[in-house]
CSV table of C-alpha atoms (C1' of nucleotides) in Angstrom, one decimal:
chain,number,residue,atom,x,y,z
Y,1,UNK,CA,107.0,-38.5,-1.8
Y,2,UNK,CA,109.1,-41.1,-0.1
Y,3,UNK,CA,107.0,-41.3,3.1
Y,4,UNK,CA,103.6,-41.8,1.3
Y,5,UNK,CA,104.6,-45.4,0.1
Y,6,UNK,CA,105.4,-46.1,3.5
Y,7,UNK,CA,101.9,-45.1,5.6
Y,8,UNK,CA,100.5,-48.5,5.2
Y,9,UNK,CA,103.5,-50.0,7.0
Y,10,UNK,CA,103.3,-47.4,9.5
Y,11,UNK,CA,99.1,-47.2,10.3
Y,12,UNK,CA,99.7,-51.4,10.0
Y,13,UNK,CA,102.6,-51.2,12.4
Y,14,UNK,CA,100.4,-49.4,14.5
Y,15,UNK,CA,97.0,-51.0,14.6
Y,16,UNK,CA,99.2,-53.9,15.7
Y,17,UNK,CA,101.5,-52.6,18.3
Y,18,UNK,CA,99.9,-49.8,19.8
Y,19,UNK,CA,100.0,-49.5,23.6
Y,20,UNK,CA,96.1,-49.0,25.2
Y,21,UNK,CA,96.0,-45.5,27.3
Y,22,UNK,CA,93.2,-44.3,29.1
Y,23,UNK,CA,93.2,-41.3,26.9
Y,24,UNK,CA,92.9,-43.1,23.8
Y,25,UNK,CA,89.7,-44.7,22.6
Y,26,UNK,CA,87.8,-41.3,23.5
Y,27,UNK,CA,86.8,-38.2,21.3
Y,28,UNK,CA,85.6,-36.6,24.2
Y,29,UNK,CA,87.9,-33.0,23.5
Y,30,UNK,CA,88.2,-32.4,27.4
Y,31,UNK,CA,89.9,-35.4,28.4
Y,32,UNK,CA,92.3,-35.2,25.4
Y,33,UNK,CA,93.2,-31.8,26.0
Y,34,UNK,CA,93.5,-32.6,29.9
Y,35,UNK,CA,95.5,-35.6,28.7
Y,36,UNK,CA,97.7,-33.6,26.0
Y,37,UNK,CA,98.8,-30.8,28.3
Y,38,UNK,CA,99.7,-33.3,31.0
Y,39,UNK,CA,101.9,-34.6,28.8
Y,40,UNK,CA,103.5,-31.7,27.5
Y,41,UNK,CA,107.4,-33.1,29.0
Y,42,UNK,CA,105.9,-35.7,31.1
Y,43,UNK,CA,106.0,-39.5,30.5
Y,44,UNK,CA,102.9,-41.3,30.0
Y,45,UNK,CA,103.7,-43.6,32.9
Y,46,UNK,CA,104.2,-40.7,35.4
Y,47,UNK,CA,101.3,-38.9,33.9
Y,48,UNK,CA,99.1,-41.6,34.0
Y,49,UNK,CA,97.8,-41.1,37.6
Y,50,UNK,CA,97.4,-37.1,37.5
Y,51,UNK,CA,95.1,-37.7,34.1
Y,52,UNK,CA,92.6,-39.6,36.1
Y,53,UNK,CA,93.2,-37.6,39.6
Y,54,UNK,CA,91.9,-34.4,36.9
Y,55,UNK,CA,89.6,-36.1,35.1
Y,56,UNK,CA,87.7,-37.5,38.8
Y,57,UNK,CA,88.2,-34.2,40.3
Y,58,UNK,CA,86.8,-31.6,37.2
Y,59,UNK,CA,84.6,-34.4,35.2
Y,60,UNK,CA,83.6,-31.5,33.0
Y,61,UNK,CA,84.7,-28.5,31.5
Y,62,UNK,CA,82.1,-26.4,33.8
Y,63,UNK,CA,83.4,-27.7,37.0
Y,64,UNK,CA,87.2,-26.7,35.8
Y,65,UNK,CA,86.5,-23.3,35.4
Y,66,UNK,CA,84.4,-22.8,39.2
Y,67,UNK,CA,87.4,-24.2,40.4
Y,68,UNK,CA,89.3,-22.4,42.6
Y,69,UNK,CA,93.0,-22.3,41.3
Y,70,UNK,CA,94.2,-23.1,44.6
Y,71,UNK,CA,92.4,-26.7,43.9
Y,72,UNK,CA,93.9,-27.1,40.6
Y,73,UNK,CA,97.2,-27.0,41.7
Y,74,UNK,CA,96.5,-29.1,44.4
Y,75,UNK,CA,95.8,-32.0,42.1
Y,76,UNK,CA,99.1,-31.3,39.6
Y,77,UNK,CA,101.0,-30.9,43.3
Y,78,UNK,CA,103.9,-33.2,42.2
Y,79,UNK,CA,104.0,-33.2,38.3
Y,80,UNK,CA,106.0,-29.7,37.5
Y,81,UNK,CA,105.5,-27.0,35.3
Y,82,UNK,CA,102.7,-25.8,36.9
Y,83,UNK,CA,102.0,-22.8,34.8
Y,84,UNK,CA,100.3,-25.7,32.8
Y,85,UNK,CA,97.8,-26.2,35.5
Y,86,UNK,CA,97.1,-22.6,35.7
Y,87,UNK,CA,96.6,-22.0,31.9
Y,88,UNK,CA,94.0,-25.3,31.9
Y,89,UNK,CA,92.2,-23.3,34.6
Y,90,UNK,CA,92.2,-20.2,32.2
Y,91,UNK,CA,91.5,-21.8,29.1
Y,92,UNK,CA,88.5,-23.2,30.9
Y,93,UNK,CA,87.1,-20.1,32.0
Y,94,UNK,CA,87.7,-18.7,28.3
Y,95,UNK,CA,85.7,-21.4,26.9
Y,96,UNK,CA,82.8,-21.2,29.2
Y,97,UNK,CA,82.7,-17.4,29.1
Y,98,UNK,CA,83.3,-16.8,25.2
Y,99,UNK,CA,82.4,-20.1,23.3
Y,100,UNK,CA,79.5,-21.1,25.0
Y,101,UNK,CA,81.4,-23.9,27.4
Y,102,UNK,CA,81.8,-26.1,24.2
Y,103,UNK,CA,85.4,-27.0,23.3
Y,104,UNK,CA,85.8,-25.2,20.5
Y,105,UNK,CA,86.1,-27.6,16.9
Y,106,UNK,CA,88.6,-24.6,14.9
Y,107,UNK,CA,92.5,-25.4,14.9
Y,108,UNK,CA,92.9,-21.8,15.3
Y,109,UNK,CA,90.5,-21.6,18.0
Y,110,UNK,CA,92.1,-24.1,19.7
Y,111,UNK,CA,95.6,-22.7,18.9
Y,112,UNK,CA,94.5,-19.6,20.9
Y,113,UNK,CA,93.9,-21.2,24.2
Y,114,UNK,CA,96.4,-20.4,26.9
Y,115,UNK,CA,98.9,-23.4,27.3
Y,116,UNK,CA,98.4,-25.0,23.8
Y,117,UNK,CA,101.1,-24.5,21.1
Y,118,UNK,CA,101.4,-25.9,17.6
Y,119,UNK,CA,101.6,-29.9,18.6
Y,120,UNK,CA,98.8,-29.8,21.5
Y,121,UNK,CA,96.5,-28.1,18.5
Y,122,UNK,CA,97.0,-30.2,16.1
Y,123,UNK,CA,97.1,-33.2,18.2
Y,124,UNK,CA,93.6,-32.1,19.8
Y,125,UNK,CA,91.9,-31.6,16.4
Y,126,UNK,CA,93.1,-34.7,15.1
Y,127,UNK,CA,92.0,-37.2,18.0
Y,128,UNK,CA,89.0,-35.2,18.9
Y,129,UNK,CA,87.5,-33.8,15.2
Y,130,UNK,CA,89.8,-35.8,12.9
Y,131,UNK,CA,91.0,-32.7,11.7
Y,132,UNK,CA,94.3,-33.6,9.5
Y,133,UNK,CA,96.9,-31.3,10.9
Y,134,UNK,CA,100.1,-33.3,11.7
Y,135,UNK,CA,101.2,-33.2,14.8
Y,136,UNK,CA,104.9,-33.2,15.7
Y,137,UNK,CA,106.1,-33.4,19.4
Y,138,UNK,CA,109.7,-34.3,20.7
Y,139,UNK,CA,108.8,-38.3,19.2
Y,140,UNK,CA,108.3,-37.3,15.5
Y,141,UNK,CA,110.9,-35.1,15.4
Y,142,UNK,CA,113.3,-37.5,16.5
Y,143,UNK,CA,112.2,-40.1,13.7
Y,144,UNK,CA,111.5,-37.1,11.2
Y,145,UNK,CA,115.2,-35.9,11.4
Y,146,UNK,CA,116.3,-39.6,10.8
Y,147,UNK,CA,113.9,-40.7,8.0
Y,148,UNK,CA,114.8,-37.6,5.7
Y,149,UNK,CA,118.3,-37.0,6.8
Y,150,UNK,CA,117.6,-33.4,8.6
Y,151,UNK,CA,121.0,-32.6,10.1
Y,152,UNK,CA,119.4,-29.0,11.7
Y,153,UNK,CA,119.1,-29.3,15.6
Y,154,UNK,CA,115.6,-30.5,16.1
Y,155,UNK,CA,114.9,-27.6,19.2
Y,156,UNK,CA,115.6,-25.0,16.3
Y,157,UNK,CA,112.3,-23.6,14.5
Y,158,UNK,CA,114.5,-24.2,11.5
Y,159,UNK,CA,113.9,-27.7,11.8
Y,160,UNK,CA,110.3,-27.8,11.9
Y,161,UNK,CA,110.0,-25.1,9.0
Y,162,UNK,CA,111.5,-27.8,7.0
Y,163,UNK,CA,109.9,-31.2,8.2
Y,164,UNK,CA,106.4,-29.5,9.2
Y,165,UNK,CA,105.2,-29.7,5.4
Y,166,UNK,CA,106.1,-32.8,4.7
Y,167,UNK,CA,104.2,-34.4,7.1
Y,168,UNK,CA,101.8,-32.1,7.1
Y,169,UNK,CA,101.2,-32.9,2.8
Y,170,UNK,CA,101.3,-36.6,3.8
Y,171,UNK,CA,98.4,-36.2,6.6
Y,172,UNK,CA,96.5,-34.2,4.2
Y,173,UNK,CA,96.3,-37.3,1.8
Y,174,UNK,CA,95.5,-39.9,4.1
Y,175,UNK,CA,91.6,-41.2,5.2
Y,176,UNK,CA,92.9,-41.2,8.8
Y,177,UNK,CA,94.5,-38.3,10.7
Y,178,UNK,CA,94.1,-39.2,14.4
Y,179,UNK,CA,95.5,-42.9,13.3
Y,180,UNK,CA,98.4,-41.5,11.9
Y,181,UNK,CA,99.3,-39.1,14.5
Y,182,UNK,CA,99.4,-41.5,16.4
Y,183,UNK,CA,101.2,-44.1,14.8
Y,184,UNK,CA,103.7,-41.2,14.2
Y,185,UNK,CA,104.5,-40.9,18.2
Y,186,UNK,CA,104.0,-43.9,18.7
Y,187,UNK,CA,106.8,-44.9,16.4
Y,188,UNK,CA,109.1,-42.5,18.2
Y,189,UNK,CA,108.2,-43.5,21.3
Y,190,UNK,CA,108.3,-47.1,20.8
Y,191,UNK,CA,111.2,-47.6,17.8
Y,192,UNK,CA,112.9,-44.5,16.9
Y,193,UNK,CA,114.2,-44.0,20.4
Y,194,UNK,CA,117.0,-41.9,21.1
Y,195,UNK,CA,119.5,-44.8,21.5
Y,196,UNK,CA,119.4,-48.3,20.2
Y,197,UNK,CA,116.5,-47.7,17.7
Y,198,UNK,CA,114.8,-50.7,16.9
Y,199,UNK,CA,115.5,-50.5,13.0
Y,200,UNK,CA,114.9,-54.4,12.3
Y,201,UNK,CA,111.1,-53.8,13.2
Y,202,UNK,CA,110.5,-50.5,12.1
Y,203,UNK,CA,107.8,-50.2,9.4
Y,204,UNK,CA,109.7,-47.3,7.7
Y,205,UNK,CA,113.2,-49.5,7.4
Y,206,UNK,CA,113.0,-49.6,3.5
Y,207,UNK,CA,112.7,-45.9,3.0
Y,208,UNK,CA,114.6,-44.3,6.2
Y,209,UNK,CA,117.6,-42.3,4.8
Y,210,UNK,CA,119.6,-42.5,8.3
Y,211,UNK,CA,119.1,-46.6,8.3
Y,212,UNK,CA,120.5,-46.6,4.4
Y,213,UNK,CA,123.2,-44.3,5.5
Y,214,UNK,CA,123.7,-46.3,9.1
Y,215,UNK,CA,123.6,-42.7,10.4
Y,216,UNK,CA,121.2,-43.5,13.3
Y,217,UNK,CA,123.4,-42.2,16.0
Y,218,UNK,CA,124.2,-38.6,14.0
Y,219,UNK,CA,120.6,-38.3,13.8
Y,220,UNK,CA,119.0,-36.1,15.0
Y,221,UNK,CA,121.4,-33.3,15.9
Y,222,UNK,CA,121.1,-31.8,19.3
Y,223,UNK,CA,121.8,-29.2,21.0
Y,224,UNK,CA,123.6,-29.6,24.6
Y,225,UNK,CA,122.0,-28.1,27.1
Y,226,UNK,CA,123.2,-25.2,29.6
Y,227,UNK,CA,124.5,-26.5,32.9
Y,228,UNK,CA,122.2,-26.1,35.5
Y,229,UNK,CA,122.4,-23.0,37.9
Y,230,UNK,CA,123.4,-22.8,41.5
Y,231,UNK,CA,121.2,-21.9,44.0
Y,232,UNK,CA,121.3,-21.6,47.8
Y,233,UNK,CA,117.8,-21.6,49.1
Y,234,UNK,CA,116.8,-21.6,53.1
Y,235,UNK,CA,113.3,-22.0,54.7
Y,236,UNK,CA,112.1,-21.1,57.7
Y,237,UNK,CA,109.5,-23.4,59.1
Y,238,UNK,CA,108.5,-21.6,62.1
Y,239,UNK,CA,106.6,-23.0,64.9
Y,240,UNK,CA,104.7,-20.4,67.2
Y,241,UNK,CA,101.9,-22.7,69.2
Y,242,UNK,CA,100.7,-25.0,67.2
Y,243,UNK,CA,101.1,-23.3,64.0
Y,244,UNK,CA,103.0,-22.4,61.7
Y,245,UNK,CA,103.9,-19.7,59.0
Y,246,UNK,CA,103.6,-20.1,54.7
Y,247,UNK,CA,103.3,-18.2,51.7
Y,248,UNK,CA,102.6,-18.5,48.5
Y,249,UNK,CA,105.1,-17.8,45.7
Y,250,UNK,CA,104.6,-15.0,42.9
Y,251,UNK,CA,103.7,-15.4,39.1
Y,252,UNK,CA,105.5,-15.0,37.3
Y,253,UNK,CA,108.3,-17.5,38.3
Y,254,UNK,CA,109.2,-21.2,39.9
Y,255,UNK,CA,106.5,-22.2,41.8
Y,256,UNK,CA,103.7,-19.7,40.9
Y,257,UNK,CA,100.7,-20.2,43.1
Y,258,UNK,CA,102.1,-22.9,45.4
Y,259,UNK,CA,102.9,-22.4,49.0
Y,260,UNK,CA,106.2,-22.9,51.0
Y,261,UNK,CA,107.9,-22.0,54.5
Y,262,UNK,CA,109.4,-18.2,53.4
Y,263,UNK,CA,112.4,-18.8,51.6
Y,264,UNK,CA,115.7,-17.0,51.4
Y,265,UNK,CA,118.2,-16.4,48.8
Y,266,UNK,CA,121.9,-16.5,49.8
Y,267,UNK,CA,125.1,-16.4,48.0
Y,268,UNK,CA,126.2,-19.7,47.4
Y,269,UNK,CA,128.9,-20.1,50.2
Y,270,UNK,CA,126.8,-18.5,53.4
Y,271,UNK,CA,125.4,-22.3,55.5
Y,272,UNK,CA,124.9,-20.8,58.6
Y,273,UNK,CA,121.5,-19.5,60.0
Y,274,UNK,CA,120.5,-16.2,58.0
Y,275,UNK,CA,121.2,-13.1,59.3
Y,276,UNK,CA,118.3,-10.5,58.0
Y,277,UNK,CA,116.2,-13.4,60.2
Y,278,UNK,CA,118.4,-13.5,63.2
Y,279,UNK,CA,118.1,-10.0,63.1
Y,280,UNK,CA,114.3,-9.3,63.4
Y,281,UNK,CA,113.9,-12.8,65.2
Y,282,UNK,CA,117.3,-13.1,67.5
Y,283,UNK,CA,116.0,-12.8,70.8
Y,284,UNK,CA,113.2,-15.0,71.2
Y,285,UNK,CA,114.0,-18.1,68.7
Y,286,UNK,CA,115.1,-21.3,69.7
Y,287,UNK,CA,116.6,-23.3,66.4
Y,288,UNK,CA,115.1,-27.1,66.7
Y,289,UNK,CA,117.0,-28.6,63.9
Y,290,UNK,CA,117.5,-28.1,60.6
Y,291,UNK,CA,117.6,-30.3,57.7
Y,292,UNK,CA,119.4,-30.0,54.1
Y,293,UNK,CA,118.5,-31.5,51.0
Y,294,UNK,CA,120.0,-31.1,47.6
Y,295,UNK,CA,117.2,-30.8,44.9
Y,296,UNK,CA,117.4,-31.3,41.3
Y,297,UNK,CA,115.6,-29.9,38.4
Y,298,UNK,CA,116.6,-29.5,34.9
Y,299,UNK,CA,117.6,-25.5,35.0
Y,300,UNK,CA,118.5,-25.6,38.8
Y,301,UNK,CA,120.8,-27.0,41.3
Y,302,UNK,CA,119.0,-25.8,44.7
Y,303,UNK,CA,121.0,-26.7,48.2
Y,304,UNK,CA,117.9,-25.9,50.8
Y,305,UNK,CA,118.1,-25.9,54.2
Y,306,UNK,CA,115.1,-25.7,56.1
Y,307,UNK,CA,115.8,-24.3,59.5
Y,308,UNK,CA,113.3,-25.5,62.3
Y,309,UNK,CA,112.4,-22.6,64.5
Y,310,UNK,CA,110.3,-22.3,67.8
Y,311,UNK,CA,109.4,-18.5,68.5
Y,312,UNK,CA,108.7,-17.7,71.9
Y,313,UNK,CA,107.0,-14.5,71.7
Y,314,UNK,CA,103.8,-14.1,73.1
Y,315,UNK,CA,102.4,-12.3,69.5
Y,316,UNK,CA,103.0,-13.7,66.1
Y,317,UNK,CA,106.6,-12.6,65.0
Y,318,UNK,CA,106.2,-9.7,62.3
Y,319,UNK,CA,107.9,-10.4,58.6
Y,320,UNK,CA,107.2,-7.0,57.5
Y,321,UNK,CA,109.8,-5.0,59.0
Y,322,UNK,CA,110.4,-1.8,56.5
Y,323,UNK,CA,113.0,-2.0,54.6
Y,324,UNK,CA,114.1,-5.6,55.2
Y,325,UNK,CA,113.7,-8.4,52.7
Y,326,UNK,CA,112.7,-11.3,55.1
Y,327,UNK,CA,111.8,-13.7,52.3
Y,328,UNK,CA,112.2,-13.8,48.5
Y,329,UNK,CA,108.2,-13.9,48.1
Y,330,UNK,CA,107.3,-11.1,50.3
Y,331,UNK,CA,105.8,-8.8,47.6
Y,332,UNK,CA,102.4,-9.1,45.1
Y,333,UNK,CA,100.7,-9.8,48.0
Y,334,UNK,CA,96.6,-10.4,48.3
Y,335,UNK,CA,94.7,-12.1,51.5
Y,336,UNK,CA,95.7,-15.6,51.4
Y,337,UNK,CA,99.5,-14.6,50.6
Y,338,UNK,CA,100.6,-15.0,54.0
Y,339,UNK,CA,99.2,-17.6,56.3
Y,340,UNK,CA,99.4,-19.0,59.8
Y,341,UNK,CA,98.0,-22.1,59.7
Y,342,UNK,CA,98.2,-25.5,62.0
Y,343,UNK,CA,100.2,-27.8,60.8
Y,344,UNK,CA,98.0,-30.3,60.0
Y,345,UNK,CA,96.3,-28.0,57.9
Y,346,UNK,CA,99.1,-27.9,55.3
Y,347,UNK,CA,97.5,-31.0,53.1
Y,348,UNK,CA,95.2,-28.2,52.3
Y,349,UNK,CA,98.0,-26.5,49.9
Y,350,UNK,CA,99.0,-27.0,47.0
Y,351,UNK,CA,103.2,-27.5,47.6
Y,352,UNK,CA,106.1,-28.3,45.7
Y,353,UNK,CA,108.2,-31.2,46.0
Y,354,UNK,CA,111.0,-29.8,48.0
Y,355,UNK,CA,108.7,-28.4,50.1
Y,356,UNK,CA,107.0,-31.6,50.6
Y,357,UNK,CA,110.3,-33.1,50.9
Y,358,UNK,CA,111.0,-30.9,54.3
Y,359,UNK,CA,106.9,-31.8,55.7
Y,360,UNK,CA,107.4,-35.8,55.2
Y,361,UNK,CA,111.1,-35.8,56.4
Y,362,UNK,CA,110.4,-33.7,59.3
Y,363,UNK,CA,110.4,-36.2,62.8
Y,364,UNK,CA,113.2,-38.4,61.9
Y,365,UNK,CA,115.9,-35.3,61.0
Q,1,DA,C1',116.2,-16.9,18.8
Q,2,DA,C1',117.0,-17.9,23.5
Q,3,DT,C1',115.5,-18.7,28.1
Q,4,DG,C1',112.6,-20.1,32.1
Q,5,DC,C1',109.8,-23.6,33.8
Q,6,DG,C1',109.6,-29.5,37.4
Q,7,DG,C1',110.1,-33.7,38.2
Q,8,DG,C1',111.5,-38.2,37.2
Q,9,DG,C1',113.1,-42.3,34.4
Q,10,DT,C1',116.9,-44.4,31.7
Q,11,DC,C1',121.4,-45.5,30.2
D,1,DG,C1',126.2,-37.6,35.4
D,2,DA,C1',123.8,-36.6,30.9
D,3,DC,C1',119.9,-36.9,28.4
D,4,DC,C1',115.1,-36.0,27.6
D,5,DC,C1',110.2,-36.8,28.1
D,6,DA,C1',103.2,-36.7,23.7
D,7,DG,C1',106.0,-28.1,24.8
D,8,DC,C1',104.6,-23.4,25.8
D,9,DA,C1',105.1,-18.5,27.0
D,10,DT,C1',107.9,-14.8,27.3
D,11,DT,C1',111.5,-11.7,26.1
DNA sequence: AATGCGGGGTC
DNA sequence: GACCCAGCATT
């Protein structure tokens, strides 16, 4: 096979170019699997920080799974896809409860763990065991689709039926697994990169069909992405005393688990102060100020406003009025789904970054 | 097979 | 803006 004669290049390449992360020169299967799934869509330089933040706060996998979840989030607060953080949490517990709190050494064992797929299996088993499985993440699929001339979209499972066997015949046949999975995305991170690859160093030049063919910008072929969706989010941070209300938002969905002023979904073109909370609130609310932000994330395009509310009721006000959707989160309730709390308080919860967008920005607005 | 799920860096 | 990052779960 053409990519056999070219491993020397590549572990050479490597063992001379390699970046030093705090997550490599370890076997210790917790902190690769903490570092793997922090990863998973995340640069190393932004999840460099939240790997050690984890690592100080859960030093073992015991102290993970007594965690509450609450805690967990509260250290991924910030980094996104926080389903991730939950699933950790999960695949903790599983481990302590079913496989005697050892991190278990069986790709398929470790493939059955919530929140590891495919790559984060294969690429746990080959840092941690040595365990030859190849491992093939967004990096090596890039330089896979270019170094045998695979013109399927690389986000198809098409693509990975085809190029998973071939590297996963080479890995087989080499003396060093975890080396060469991580040469692999190293080379894609480093030298295949999406534009201007940096073919006059790469240690697969001489047998790379898209550098013979100069086909390096057709390759790999990729699928454009849906626009983002529109949506027209408000919050309502009210004040009553010196506290003031949150909740926490629903699994399934966008910011499961964390905690955030109740929100309100509107159609896109209504600005103005919300009128199911005018309604229940009207008489006694004074409207302080409200701020607007426009947040981005790659499936959404939210406008928030965050109105800033005094009530001026002697009780609390009451958001469970019968038959009146006050906020989008106001069901799947449990003790801790609805909270007053003082406002310095709020570092206590885990919230996203919109939300922490409207707590920082809050005196100068 | 397609979609939802965050946030941020780069060009 | 568009792209995409050491992907996975769900439908």
């Amino acid at each position: 096979m053409v990519l056999q004669r070219v491993i020397p290049n590549l572990l050479t390449w490597y063992g001379q170019n390699h970046r030093s992360l705090p997550w490599r020169d370890t076997q210790n299967p917790y902190h690769i699997w903490i570092s793997e799934i922090i990863l998973q869509q995340t640069r190393v330089e932004q999840g460099r920080i939240y790997y050690q933040k984890f690592i100080d706060e859960f030093p073992e996998i015991l102290d993970l799974a007594q965690a509450d979840e609450q805690a967990v989030l509260k250290v991924w607060q910030g980094l996104g896809y926080y389903s991730r953080a939950r699933n950790l949490q999960k695949a903790a517990q599983t481990i302590v409860r079913e496989m005697g709190g050892v991190f278990p050494h069986e790709y398929d064992r470790i493939l059955s763990l919530p929140g590891i797929g495919e790559y984060t299996a294969a690429a746990i088993a080959s840092f941690a065991f040595g365990m030859p499985f190849a491992a093939i993440d967004g990096n090596v699929k890039r330089w896979s689709s270019r170094f045998f001339g695979v013109d399927i979209p690389i986000s198809k499972p098409a693509f990975s039926k085809m190029v998973g066997p071939l590297l996963q015949e080479v890995i087989e046949q080499t003396s060093h697994p975890d080396l060469f999975n991580q040469a692999s995305i190293e080379l894609g991170s480093q030298v295949c990169t999406v534009s201007q690859p940096k073919c006059e160093v790469c240690p697969l030049q001489a047998s790379c069909y898209a550098f013979d063919k100069k086909l390096q910008n057709q390759l790999p072929v990729v699928v454009k992405k849906s626009q983002p969706q529109d949506w027209n989010l408000h919050f309502l941070a009210v004040h009553h005393h010196n506290e003031v209300f949150i909740v926490r938002r629903p699994k399934p969905g966008i910011w499961a688990g964390l905690y955030e002023f109740p929100s309100l979904t509107l159609p896109s073109h209504e600005k103005g102060f919300p009128a199911a909370w005018k309604q229940v609130l009207g008489g006694n609310l004074d409207i302080l100020h409200i701020q607007r932000q426009v947040h981005l994330l790659s499936h959404k395009r939210i406008e928030a406003s965050c109105w800033n509310v005094r009530w001026n009721g002697e009780e609390k006000p009451n958001f469970r009025v019968a038959g009146t959707l006050l906020f989008d989160a106001s069901n799947a309730l449990d003790e801790n789904s609805e909270l007053w709390i003082s406002l310095n308080e709020i570092d206590r919860y885990p919230v996203h970054r919109l939300m922490q967008h409207f707590l920082t920005n809050n005196q100068h607005d």
